[in-house]
XYZ file of C-alpha atoms in Angstrom:
697
model
C -45.538 -169.131 30.112
C -45.570 -171.967 27.580
C -49.346 -172.138 28.106
C -49.669 -168.614 26.718
C -47.749 -169.633 23.619
C -49.952 -172.716 23.142
C -53.071 -170.566 23.447
C -51.734 -168.168 20.823
C -50.871 -171.061 18.503
C -54.493 -172.185 18.688
C -55.958 -168.688 18.567
C -57.553 -169.329 15.151
C -59.562 -172.282 16.512
C -60.624 -170.285 19.567
C -61.779 -167.404 17.386
C -63.904 -169.773 15.261
C -65.528 -171.328 18.356
C -66.210 -167.936 19.920
C -67.503 -166.683 16.556
C -70.047 -169.510 16.302
C -71.209 -168.815 19.849
C -71.666 -165.112 19.162
C -73.424 -165.823 15.874
C -75.881 -168.193 17.567
C -76.515 -165.542 20.205
C -77.138 -162.789 17.666
C -79.324 -164.670 15.143
C -82.642 -163.855 16.877
C -81.730 -160.166 17.105
C -80.786 -160.086 13.427
C -84.193 -161.368 12.411
C -85.907 -158.958 14.775
C -84.101 -155.934 13.389
C -84.174 -157.104 9.776
C -81.032 -158.408 8.135
C -80.057 -156.383 5.036
C -77.887 -157.847 2.280
C -76.501 -154.313 1.777
C -74.502 -154.760 4.981
C -72.451 -157.289 3.035
C -71.570 -155.017 0.137
C -67.890 -154.457 -0.492
C -68.609 -151.330 -2.478
C -70.851 -149.435 -4.845
C -70.396 -147.936 -8.313
C -72.948 -145.363 -9.486
C -75.585 -146.962 -7.266
C -74.801 -150.552 -8.289
C -73.789 -152.736 -5.349
C -70.816 -155.088 -5.401
C -72.031 -158.005 -3.298
C -69.441 -159.002 -0.704
C -70.221 -162.729 -0.767
C -69.886 -163.021 -4.552
C -66.855 -160.746 -4.487
C -64.985 -162.868 -1.937
C -65.907 -166.024 -3.878
C -64.306 -164.581 -7.017
C -61.316 -163.445 -4.964
C -60.786 -166.946 -3.561
C -61.063 -168.461 -7.055
C -58.515 -166.032 -8.489
C -56.098 -166.607 -5.616
C -56.409 -170.372 -6.107
C -55.936 -170.120 -9.876
C -52.877 -167.875 -9.652
C -49.746 -169.666 -10.767
C -48.051 -171.509 -7.886
C -49.954 -169.408 -5.357
C -47.935 -166.297 -6.238
C -50.952 -164.009 -5.723
C -51.851 -163.168 -2.149
C -55.436 -162.798 -0.948
C -55.135 -159.009 -0.923
C -53.632 -158.897 -4.412
C -56.477 -161.106 -5.664
C -59.017 -158.871 -3.914
C -57.600 -155.724 -5.536
C -57.564 -157.389 -8.957
C -61.186 -158.525 -8.652
C -62.157 -155.037 -7.442
C -60.726 -153.442 -10.578
C -62.541 -156.024 -12.723
C -65.857 -155.360 -10.984
C -65.569 -151.574 -11.200
C -64.618 -151.738 -14.885
C -67.444 -154.164 -15.624
C -70.112 -151.972 -14.009
C -68.884 -148.756 -15.640
C -68.592 -150.273 -19.117
C -71.945 -152.105 -18.848
C -73.633 -148.773 -18.016
C -72.337 -147.287 -21.270
C -73.301 -150.375 -23.255
C -76.828 -150.227 -21.861
C -77.126 -146.498 -22.625
C -76.394 -147.015 -26.325
C -78.408 -150.244 -26.525
C -75.500 -152.333 -27.731
C -75.903 -156.111 -27.934
C -75.541 -159.186 -30.143
C -78.065 -161.735 -31.426
C -77.998 -165.517 -31.148
C -76.394 -165.971 -34.559
C -73.653 -163.499 -33.669
C -73.133 -165.337 -30.387
C -72.607 -168.590 -32.300
C -70.053 -166.829 -34.519
C -68.152 -165.740 -31.425
C -68.281 -169.198 -29.829
C -67.154 -171.011 -32.953
C -64.092 -168.778 -33.104
C -62.948 -170.532 -29.923
C -60.401 -173.207 -30.969
C -62.047 -175.736 -28.646
C -65.208 -175.611 -30.763
C -63.696 -174.638 -34.119
C -61.292 -177.624 -34.122
C -63.421 -180.160 -32.259
C -64.352 -183.088 -34.597
C -67.721 -183.245 -32.815
C -68.730 -179.983 -34.531
C -67.074 -180.459 -37.947
C -68.776 -181.575 -41.142
C -67.306 -183.833 -43.833
C -65.457 -180.886 -45.335
C -63.742 -180.265 -41.987
C -65.495 -176.962 -41.316
C -67.651 -175.899 -38.381
C -71.225 -177.168 -38.682
C -73.714 -174.901 -36.885
C -76.437 -177.569 -36.936
C -74.197 -180.005 -35.032
C -73.381 -177.252 -32.569
C -77.081 -176.409 -32.041
C -77.865 -180.111 -31.507
C -75.100 -180.206 -28.887
C -76.597 -177.226 -27.046
C -80.093 -178.749 -27.234
C -78.797 -182.024 -25.764
C -77.449 -180.107 -22.780
C -80.754 -178.276 -22.394
C -82.662 -181.580 -22.368
C -80.189 -183.310 -20.060
C -81.887 -184.515 -16.846
C -78.883 -183.119 -15.032
C -79.805 -179.431 -15.272
C -76.544 -178.402 -13.617
C -74.896 -178.746 -17.033
C -77.496 -176.449 -18.584
C -76.986 -173.834 -15.860
C -73.212 -173.975 -16.426
C -73.679 -173.644 -20.181
C -75.940 -170.610 -19.758
C -73.318 -169.010 -17.501
C -70.719 -169.715 -20.177
C -72.892 -168.113 -22.879
C -73.485 -165.085 -20.659
C -69.754 -164.600 -20.180
C -69.054 -165.010 -23.906
C -71.818 -162.548 -24.805
C -70.629 -160.040 -22.211
C -67.032 -160.255 -23.435
C -68.105 -159.950 -27.097
C -70.289 -156.906 -26.453
C -67.517 -155.215 -24.453
C -65.090 -155.846 -27.311
C -67.635 -154.429 -29.758
C -67.931 -151.334 -27.546
C -64.161 -150.882 -27.449
C -63.938 -151.345 -31.222
C -66.558 -148.640 -31.651
C -64.447 -146.335 -29.480
C -61.414 -147.012 -31.637
C -63.472 -146.601 -34.797
C -64.655 -143.205 -33.605
C -61.119 -141.845 -33.507
C -60.284 -139.572 -36.427
C -57.163 -137.504 -36.988
C -57.441 -134.511 -39.295
C -54.893 -133.084 -41.709
C -54.766 -130.019 -39.452
C -53.618 -132.222 -36.546
C -50.966 -133.770 -38.776
C -49.791 -130.321 -39.797
C -49.680 -129.214 -36.162
C -47.569 -132.265 -35.288
C -45.216 -131.368 -38.127
C -44.832 -127.855 -36.720
C -44.223 -129.151 -33.189
C -41.477 -131.451 -34.423
C -39.663 -129.137 -36.822
C -40.183 -125.521 -35.738
C -37.108 -124.553 -33.725
C -35.608 -121.634 -31.864
C -32.120 -120.431 -30.883
C -31.864 -118.157 -27.861
C -29.505 -116.837 -25.203
C -30.495 -116.923 -21.582
C -29.456 -116.190 -18.015
C -30.856 -118.242 -15.160
C -30.678 -118.306 -11.381
C -31.675 -121.716 -10.040
C -34.091 -122.219 -7.160
C -31.362 -124.295 -5.494
C -29.356 -121.098 -4.879
C -31.851 -120.263 -2.121
C -31.753 -122.630 0.855
C -35.024 -124.351 1.742
C -34.797 -123.223 5.354
C -34.906 -119.592 4.160
C -38.413 -120.161 2.783
C -41.228 -121.319 5.046
C -44.334 -123.049 3.698
C -47.111 -123.847 6.161
C -49.430 -126.855 6.063
C -52.349 -124.446 5.710
C -50.822 -123.008 2.542
C -50.289 -126.513 1.164
C -53.886 -127.537 1.925
C -55.258 -124.340 0.378
C -53.258 -124.982 -2.800
C -54.554 -128.552 -3.065
C -58.151 -127.412 -2.539
C -57.725 -125.043 -5.479
C -56.532 -127.996 -7.601
C -58.543 -130.935 -6.211
C -58.451 -133.068 -9.365
C -54.680 -132.828 -9.580
C -54.156 -133.893 -5.957
C -57.007 -136.364 -5.588
C -56.217 -139.320 -3.344
C -57.787 -142.297 -1.607
C -58.253 -142.031 2.157
C -54.972 -142.743 3.936
C -53.781 -143.642 7.401
C -50.510 -143.040 9.233
C -49.477 -145.374 12.009
C -46.499 -145.691 14.320
C -45.512 -149.062 15.667
C -42.988 -150.840 17.856
C -41.905 -154.325 16.825
C -41.043 -156.926 19.461
C -39.139 -159.487 17.423
C -39.084 -163.124 18.498
C -35.348 -163.679 18.414
C -33.251 -166.186 20.343
C -31.964 -165.141 23.739
C -28.407 -165.764 24.854
C -29.749 -168.689 26.881
C -31.417 -170.141 23.751
C -28.114 -169.927 21.899
C -26.254 -171.456 24.850
C -28.767 -174.294 25.215
C -28.428 -175.243 21.547
C -24.641 -175.026 21.799
C -24.785 -177.392 24.788
C -26.902 -179.784 22.729
C -24.252 -179.728 20.004
C -21.531 -180.507 22.516
C -23.651 -183.571 23.205
C -22.997 -184.687 19.617
C -19.315 -184.488 20.427
C -19.588 -186.258 23.785
C -22.211 -188.801 22.747
C -24.984 -187.510 25.023
C -27.740 -185.131 23.854
C -29.692 -183.223 26.543
C -27.887 -185.358 29.135
C -30.381 -188.215 28.592
C -30.187 -189.766 25.126
C -26.925 -191.608 24.694
C -25.837 -191.661 21.047
C -22.542 -192.259 19.277
C -20.358 -189.189 19.209
C -20.281 -187.644 15.731
C -16.603 -188.454 15.378
C -17.136 -192.149 16.130
C -20.074 -192.733 13.765
C -19.039 -195.280 11.141
C -18.331 -193.742 7.743
C -21.118 -195.703 6.062
C -23.604 -194.439 8.675
C -22.662 -190.741 8.649
C -25.197 -189.719 5.973
C -28.065 -191.398 7.846
C -26.897 -189.873 11.155
C -26.823 -186.364 9.655
C -30.214 -186.810 7.976
C -31.708 -187.851 11.331
C -30.153 -185.179 13.550
C -29.764 -182.196 11.193
C -32.289 -179.738 9.798
C -30.423 -179.838 6.474
C -29.733 -183.189 4.777
C -26.329 -184.710 4.140
C -24.621 -183.154 1.107
C -22.083 -185.323 -0.697
C -20.794 -182.433 -2.827
C -17.078 -181.612 -2.734
C -16.567 -177.881 -2.200
C -13.525 -175.662 -2.629
C -12.113 -173.564 0.163
C -13.653 -170.293 -1.015
C -17.126 -171.856 -0.870
C -16.819 -172.601 2.848
C -18.068 -170.131 5.495
C -15.495 -167.349 5.285
C -15.025 -167.041 9.065
C -14.160 -170.728 9.417
C -12.528 -171.490 6.030
C -9.088 -172.317 7.389
C -10.295 -174.575 10.211
C -12.769 -176.493 8.041
C -10.553 -176.884 4.979
C -7.557 -178.085 6.956
C -9.342 -180.779 8.974
C -7.921 -184.271 8.709
C -10.216 -187.089 7.599
C -12.644 -188.015 10.381
C -11.852 -184.914 12.437
C -14.767 -182.821 13.784
C -14.911 -179.021 14.031
C -17.405 -177.046 16.060
C -19.865 -176.245 17.257
C -19.859 -172.925 15.358
C -22.579 -170.480 14.308
C -23.014 -169.865 10.576
C -25.847 -167.695 9.185
C -27.968 -168.135 12.279
C -27.492 -171.899 12.494
C -25.527 -173.897 15.029
C -23.253 -176.247 13.080
C -20.913 -179.175 13.626
C -18.800 -180.475 10.719
C -16.846 -183.667 10.126
C -14.254 -184.112 7.382
C -15.267 -186.974 5.093
C -12.655 -186.696 2.365
C -10.522 -184.551 0.105
C -10.203 -184.467 -3.693
C -7.244 -182.983 -5.602
C -7.677 -180.835 -8.710
C -11.412 -180.640 -8.134
C -11.581 -177.306 -9.912
C -9.288 -174.900 -11.705
C -8.738 -171.308 -12.701
C -7.643 -170.417 -16.227
C -7.426 -167.487 -18.611
C -8.101 -167.754 -22.309
C -8.289 -165.702 -25.493
C -10.800 -166.990 -28.047
C -10.059 -166.414 -31.721
C -13.197 -167.338 -33.633
C -13.376 -167.759 -37.393
C -16.059 -167.778 -40.062
C -18.156 -170.930 -39.750
C -17.205 -171.724 -36.137
C -19.988 -172.334 -33.612
C -21.771 -169.129 -32.448
C -19.273 -167.063 -34.456
C -19.809 -163.772 -36.236
C -16.124 -163.445 -37.154
C -15.061 -162.973 -40.779
C -11.468 -164.243 -40.497
C -10.571 -167.620 -41.953
C -9.659 -170.632 -39.855
C -6.026 -170.301 -40.916
C -5.967 -166.610 -39.946
C -7.455 -167.427 -36.538
C -4.819 -170.093 -35.859
C -1.996 -167.806 -36.963
C -3.277 -165.018 -34.694
C -3.547 -167.448 -31.772
C 0.077 -168.542 -32.225
C 1.175 -164.913 -32.478
C -0.640 -163.975 -29.258
C 0.827 -166.969 -27.423
C 4.320 -165.813 -28.442
C 3.556 -162.343 -27.064
C 2.342 -163.823 -23.755
C 5.492 -165.942 -23.456
C 7.598 -162.828 -24.001
C 5.560 -160.792 -21.494
C 3.360 -162.903 -19.146
C 1.761 -159.753 -17.694
C 0.283 -158.847 -21.086
C -2.375 -161.615 -21.084
C -5.244 -159.474 -19.685
C -4.644 -156.619 -22.139
C -4.376 -159.021 -25.075
C -7.627 -160.744 -24.036
C -9.454 -157.412 -23.842
C -8.187 -156.373 -27.272
C -8.555 -159.689 -29.128
C -10.850 -162.221 -27.446
C -14.171 -163.105 -29.093
C -15.581 -164.402 -25.783
C -17.747 -161.583 -24.356
C -18.162 -163.490 -21.098
C -14.517 -163.218 -20.084
C -12.663 -160.637 -22.196
C -13.416 -157.775 -19.793
C -11.852 -159.597 -16.817
C -8.612 -160.641 -18.467
C -10.097 -163.798 -20.004
C -10.398 -165.473 -16.587
C -12.735 -168.279 -15.605
C -12.542 -169.364 -11.974
C -13.762 -172.561 -10.289
C -13.916 -174.518 -13.540
C -15.088 -178.038 -12.722
C -14.222 -181.160 -14.774
C -16.584 -181.500 -17.723
C -17.774 -177.894 -17.525
C -15.844 -176.802 -20.619
C -15.751 -178.430 -24.075
C -13.510 -181.558 -24.143
C -10.241 -180.194 -25.586
C -10.406 -177.077 -23.399
C -11.211 -179.230 -20.361
C -8.365 -181.679 -21.092
C -5.743 -178.943 -21.430
C -6.731 -177.303 -18.141
C -6.921 -180.481 -16.051
C -4.091 -182.474 -17.695
C -1.441 -179.758 -17.471
C 0.271 -178.199 -14.440
C -0.304 -174.668 -13.183
C 1.502 -172.144 -15.414
C 1.045 -174.129 -18.645
C 0.382 -172.077 -21.786
C -0.893 -173.421 -25.096
C -3.167 -173.116 -28.123
C -6.220 -175.416 -28.246
C -8.849 -175.787 -30.970
C -12.550 -176.238 -30.122
C -15.788 -175.895 -32.092
C -15.764 -172.205 -31.121
C -12.329 -171.446 -32.572
C -8.738 -171.375 -31.314
C -8.001 -170.638 -27.646
C -4.819 -169.312 -26.100
C -5.056 -170.872 -22.625
C -3.042 -170.294 -19.472
C -3.621 -172.509 -16.423
C -3.598 -170.203 -13.393
C -4.508 -172.435 -10.442
C -5.761 -175.846 -9.327
C -7.982 -176.249 -6.282
C -8.540 -179.115 -3.881
C -12.068 -179.697 -2.611
C -13.389 -181.261 0.568
C -16.486 -183.209 1.496
C -17.980 -182.281 4.856
C -20.780 -183.882 6.817
C -22.481 -181.088 8.753
C -25.197 -181.167 11.406
C -27.100 -177.892 11.447
C -29.956 -176.517 13.519
C -31.340 -173.016 13.304
C -31.012 -171.007 16.493
C -34.682 -170.425 17.375
C -36.314 -168.612 20.274
C -37.650 -170.974 22.934
C -41.255 -170.979 24.135
C -40.120 -169.122 27.258
C -38.378 -166.465 25.152
C -41.512 -165.994 23.031
C -43.674 -165.817 26.159
C -41.364 -163.202 27.682
C -41.518 -161.214 24.453
C -45.314 -161.504 24.445
C -45.414 -160.164 28.007
C -43.177 -157.235 27.021
C -45.458 -156.372 24.096
C -48.562 -156.696 26.293
C -47.076 -154.436 28.966
C -46.094 -151.895 26.321
C -49.651 -151.981 24.933
C -51.105 -151.483 28.398
C -48.737 -148.628 29.281
C -49.253 -146.891 25.925
C -53.021 -146.965 26.372
C -52.702 -144.571 29.330
C -49.545 -142.648 28.448
C -47.833 -140.974 25.510
C -46.751 -143.565 22.913
C -43.379 -141.915 22.334
C -42.701 -141.610 26.046
C -43.499 -145.285 26.654
C -41.233 -146.295 23.751
C -38.428 -144.141 25.116
C -38.721 -145.670 28.594
C -38.766 -149.158 27.079
C -35.772 -148.288 24.849
C -37.890 -149.378 21.877
C -37.676 -147.988 18.354
C -40.775 -146.379 16.858
C -41.222 -147.128 13.150
C -43.562 -144.926 11.074
C -45.744 -146.449 8.357
C -47.369 -143.603 6.472
C -49.878 -143.245 3.648
C -51.503 -146.642 4.041
C -54.414 -147.028 1.614
C -57.577 -149.116 2.096
C -56.447 -151.709 -0.450
C -52.871 -152.020 0.832
C -51.515 -155.313 2.060
C -47.968 -154.442 3.047
C -46.859 -152.344 5.992
C -43.435 -150.775 5.803
C -40.906 -152.900 7.685
C -43.373 -155.707 8.444
C -44.324 -157.139 5.053
C -47.808 -158.500 4.417
C -49.946 -157.365 7.352
C -53.463 -156.913 6.044
C -54.881 -157.178 9.566
C -53.062 -154.001 10.630
C -54.284 -152.100 7.558
C -57.838 -153.290 8.155
C -57.661 -152.123 11.794
C -56.350 -148.716 10.738
C -59.359 -148.214 8.434
C -61.974 -149.616 10.785
C -64.658 -147.018 11.507
C -64.298 -147.725 15.226
C -60.537 -147.088 15.253
C -59.827 -143.537 16.327
C -56.722 -141.407 16.203
C -54.461 -142.342 19.119
C -55.894 -145.864 19.537
C -53.429 -148.630 20.454
C -53.553 -152.292 19.420
C -51.235 -155.294 19.661
C -50.870 -157.704 16.722
C -49.183 -161.077 16.454
C -47.034 -161.732 13.360
C -45.005 -164.790 12.341
C -41.832 -163.065 13.554
C -43.023 -161.347 16.705
C -45.483 -158.837 18.129
C -46.432 -155.380 16.902
C -47.921 -152.628 19.037
C -49.363 -149.958 16.764
C -51.012 -146.599 17.251
C -53.154 -144.780 14.712
C -51.306 -141.518 14.289
C -53.402 -139.766 11.679
C -56.494 -140.155 9.475
C -56.787 -138.473 6.091
C -60.370 -138.358 4.788
C -59.994 -135.141 2.772
C -59.901 -136.876 -0.613
C -56.580 -135.123 -1.182
C -52.959 -136.193 -0.769
C -51.816 -136.773 2.780
C -49.821 -133.930 4.242
C -46.649 -136.074 4.385
C -46.672 -136.514 0.602
C -48.009 -133.035 -0.101
C -45.153 -131.450 1.851
C -42.784 -132.931 -0.710
C -44.696 -132.348 -3.950
C -46.934 -129.337 -3.290
C -44.527 -127.900 -0.736
C -41.790 -127.841 -3.382
C -44.027 -125.880 -5.771
C -44.901 -123.287 -3.125
C -41.296 -123.003 -1.943
C -40.149 -122.355 -5.494
C -42.811 -119.682 -5.908
C -41.449 -117.905 -2.833
C -37.856 -118.463 -3.911
C -38.716 -116.916 -7.284
C -39.701 -113.663 -5.560
C -36.369 -113.582 -3.704
C -34.404 -114.354 -6.875
C -36.225 -111.711 -8.940
C -34.954 -109.023 -6.571
C -31.381 -110.025 -7.407
C -31.872 -110.140 -11.181
C -31.510 -106.408 -11.791
C -31.052 -105.174 -15.350
C -32.734 -105.017 -18.711
C -30.094 -106.983 -20.657
C -28.759 -110.504 -20.221
C -25.279 -109.137 -19.596
C -26.472 -106.818 -16.823
C -28.467 -109.592 -15.129
C -25.533 -112.006 -15.413
C -23.240 -109.430 -13.809
C -25.724 -108.688 -11.033
C -26.162 -112.364 -10.155
C -22.622 -113.603 -10.798
C -23.912 -115.842 -13.577
C -23.195 -116.116 -17.284
C -24.993 -115.837 -20.603
C -25.741 -119.274 -22.080
C -27.024 -120.361 -25.478
C -29.677 -122.912 -26.436
C -29.848 -124.011 -30.072
C -32.378 -125.933 -32.182
C -34.927 -126.302 -29.389
C -38.099 -127.801 -30.864
C -41.547 -126.463 -30.056
C -42.731 -130.002 -29.269
C -39.755 -130.798 -27.033
C -39.127 -127.678 -24.912
C -35.987 -128.973 -23.212
C -32.870 -126.905 -22.495
C -29.641 -128.899 -22.493
C -28.169 -129.486 -19.019
C -31.253 -127.958 -17.397
C -34.291 -130.004 -18.394
C -37.854 -129.360 -19.499
C -38.705 -125.647 -19.456
C -41.890 -125.127 -21.510
C -42.578 -121.585 -20.206
C -39.055 -120.442 -21.012
C -38.960 -122.021 -24.472
C -42.481 -120.774 -25.234
C -41.368 -117.243 -24.324
C -38.387 -117.544 -26.701
C -40.682 -118.612 -29.561
C -43.007 -115.692 -28.842
C -40.271 -113.042 -29.071
C -39.002 -111.394 -32.233
C -35.338 -111.960 -33.087
C -33.120 -109.684 -31.013
C -35.792 -108.999 -28.393
C -35.261 -109.693 -24.679
C -37.930 -111.001 -22.330
C -38.775 -110.003 -18.815
C -38.168 -112.435 -15.962
C -39.730 -115.860 -16.526
C -40.342 -118.306 -13.669
C -39.504 -121.766 -14.988
C -39.368 -125.264 -13.520
C -35.800 -125.016 -12.221
C -35.344 -121.305 -11.611
C -35.930 -117.778 -12.892
C -34.860 -116.969 -16.473
C -34.360 -114.049 -18.813
C -34.136 -114.939 -22.507
C -33.130 -113.196 -25.724
C -34.306 -114.775 -28.967
C -31.676 -115.097 -31.680
C -33.518 -116.952 -34.430
C -36.781 -118.805 -34.996
C -36.677 -121.420 -37.767
C -40.128 -122.165 -39.092
C -41.206 -125.681 -40.009
C -40.267 -126.591 -43.603
C -43.124 -126.348 -46.086
C -44.832 -129.621 -46.978
C -48.268 -130.623 -48.234
C -48.152 -134.297 -47.306
C -48.874 -135.021 -43.662
C -50.240 -138.523 -44.251
C -47.515 -140.312 -42.261
C -47.974 -138.027 -39.267
C -51.758 -138.376 -39.486
C -51.474 -142.181 -39.577
C -49.047 -142.256 -36.656
C -51.212 -139.999 -34.515
C -54.411 -141.838 -35.404
C -52.871 -145.201 -34.472
C -51.527 -143.758 -31.225
C -54.875 -142.208 -30.293
C -56.848 -145.337 -31.258
C -54.611 -147.617 -29.196
C -55.081 -145.483 -26.108
C -58.766 -144.684 -26.652
C -60.056 -147.625 -24.621
C -58.042 -146.814 -21.498
C -58.543 -143.050 -21.754
C -62.303 -143.418 -22.146
C -62.521 -145.818 -19.215
C -60.356 -143.608 -16.996
C -62.531 -140.588 -17.772
C -65.678 -142.551 -16.898
C -64.060 -143.886 -13.725
C -62.988 -140.394 -12.598
C -66.574 -139.222 -13.086
C -68.142 -142.250 -11.373
C -69.457 -142.211 -7.813
C -67.500 -145.063 -6.216
C -67.799 -146.258 -2.629
C -64.904 -148.517 -1.670
C -65.265 -150.660 1.466
C -62.206 -152.861 0.862
C -60.539 -151.407 3.915
C -62.986 -153.405 6.070
C -62.045 -156.761 4.521
C-alpha cells in the first residue's frame, strides 16, 4: 500500500513525463490539421482575443510580485482578467474618438515621474529638468549595440503613453459632467419636502411561507422578464464526499508507544537512548531540539497558560519529574519539570487619576487635585474593600481597565512603569497604596501573585501513517467506482459518508465550500466534457474528494438555488399580498385595523428623498402614495416591501423657498464626477460581448 502513496507523491513528475510523450505523439497531427493560436485564447472582448500565453505570463508575474506571496494563482488570474477586459473596452473608446498624445506630451508625462524629475542626470545647472539631456539619454539607448535595452525602453514608453491617454479619457468623462440648477433644486425638494401620515399595515410575515407555493417555472419566467436584473455568470453545483486523511487509532497508539520509549530509554525497540528523565540538565535543550517537532522553550509560564486538561499535573511536578505521554491539540507530548519561579507574574487593580500635563492626559484637574482624589478613593476602598470596581468605573482615567474593575492580570516584571511595577512586586497580596507615575496618581491593590514553571516538552503531531493514507485512498477509489454505476446518494448512505453540497461555483472561483482552494475541482466542473452526473476523484493535501456534477446553469440568469431565495421571496410576497388584501376590509383606517386586529400608526416628517417608515424600513411606494394624496384623504390598499398598507395623509410640508442651490449643485456635481469613470466603464462592460474561458484554466 505504501507504493500507492509513493506513486501519488510523485504524480506531478509522472504527469509531466506522460505529457511530453503525448505531446511528441501529437505534434505531427497538429501540423497536419493546422495549429491555430485561437485555441490558446483565454477569452474575447468585442472580437478582440486575449491570448492565453501572454495572459498566463502576466498572471505569473503578478502572483510573484504580490507581497509575501499573499495572492494565489487564481486571484492573480482574476485580477489580470479584469485588467485585460478594462484595457480592451477603454482602448476601443479611445480609438473611436481618436484620442492620443504627441511626443512632447509624452516627455511631459515621463518627466513628471520622480525618478526622472529628480535624477541629477537629467537636471540642468538651475536644478530643473532638461529635455535635451533626456533626449540624449533616449538616443544613447537607441544607439546601444545591446538592442534589448531599446526594446525595453519602447515597451516602457508604450505603457506610459497608454496610461496617459487612458487618464486623459477619464478626465474628459469627468469634465463632461454638468449639474444644472434644476437638479440642485430637485435635490433640495427631495431633502426637505416632508409628509405626515397615518397608516395601517399587515406584514407579509403574518402569512406562513408554506401556505404560499412558488414553482421553479414561475421563478424562471419572472427572471426571463427581467434578464438584466438577474444576469449571472454560468454556475455549477456539485456534491462531494470527503475522505479525510486522519490518524487511525493504531497510528495514535504507535506514536504513544514511541513516547513510552522516551520514558524507558528505547525508541521503536531498537535505538537505545537516555530516558528523558535521566538526561543531564545541561543536555535537555539539545535533546528536545533533536527529538521534538517544536524546539525547547525556556520561557516560564503560569498555571493558567498550561493545557487546561493537564494544568494540575504539569504545574505540580517536582523538579526533574516527567509527565506523559499526553495528547494536547493533536500532538503527543511528554513534559519534564525544569524549574519553578516565585512571583513570576501578578494580578492587580488600579484607579488612575490623571492631571493636566501628565503623559497622554486630557484631564483638566491639577496635580494637587489628582493626588487629593487618589487619597480620598483609597480611604473609601479601605472602608469598603468591595467598592474598588465601582470606584474604578466611576473615576479611573485608564480606558483599558476601568470597565473591568481596574484589573490587570498576568502582569510580568518590567511590564508596567517602574513605580507601579515596584509597588506590585515588592508588596504582599492585599496591599493597598497610592503611587505616582508619569501618567498620574494610581490607587493600587495587589490581588494575587503567581508562580511560573519551566517545562521541557517533546512534541510530535499525530499524523496518519502511509498505510492509513493508502487505506483511505482505497476507500475513496471504491466509492468513486461504486458511484459511477449507482446513485451517488445511495452509495454515500451505504458507506455512511456525508454528502457536502457546493453550489453556485463560478468559472473564476478558486475556493470550494468546505475544502478551501481547489481550483482543479472548479476547472473540472466547467470542462466542456464534464456532464451532469459525472463522478471524479481528487487528491487534496488533507485527503481525497469524490465529487459529482449535480447541475449546470448556462441560462445567463441566477441559479435556481439563489433565485429561490431572492426571486422566490418576491413572488411569495405577491401571492401573500392577495391573501392579505382579502382580510383588509373597510374604507377607513379604523375599519381596516379592526378587521385585521391591528392598530393605526403615525409616521411624521418622512422626507421625499428618504422614504423610510420608522420601525418598518424603506417603503417608497407607501410614502409616495402619502405624498400624492390631499390632506385628509385615504388611499386604497398599497403593496409595499414589508406588507400591505392603507395610508391617510395628514399634512404635506413643502420644501422651504430658496433661490440659492449652489451648494447642492456643487455636491451633486462632485459626486457624479467621481463616479463617472466607473459608471461609464460598467455601462460599456454590460454592453460588451465577452467570452470568458477562465473556467478551463
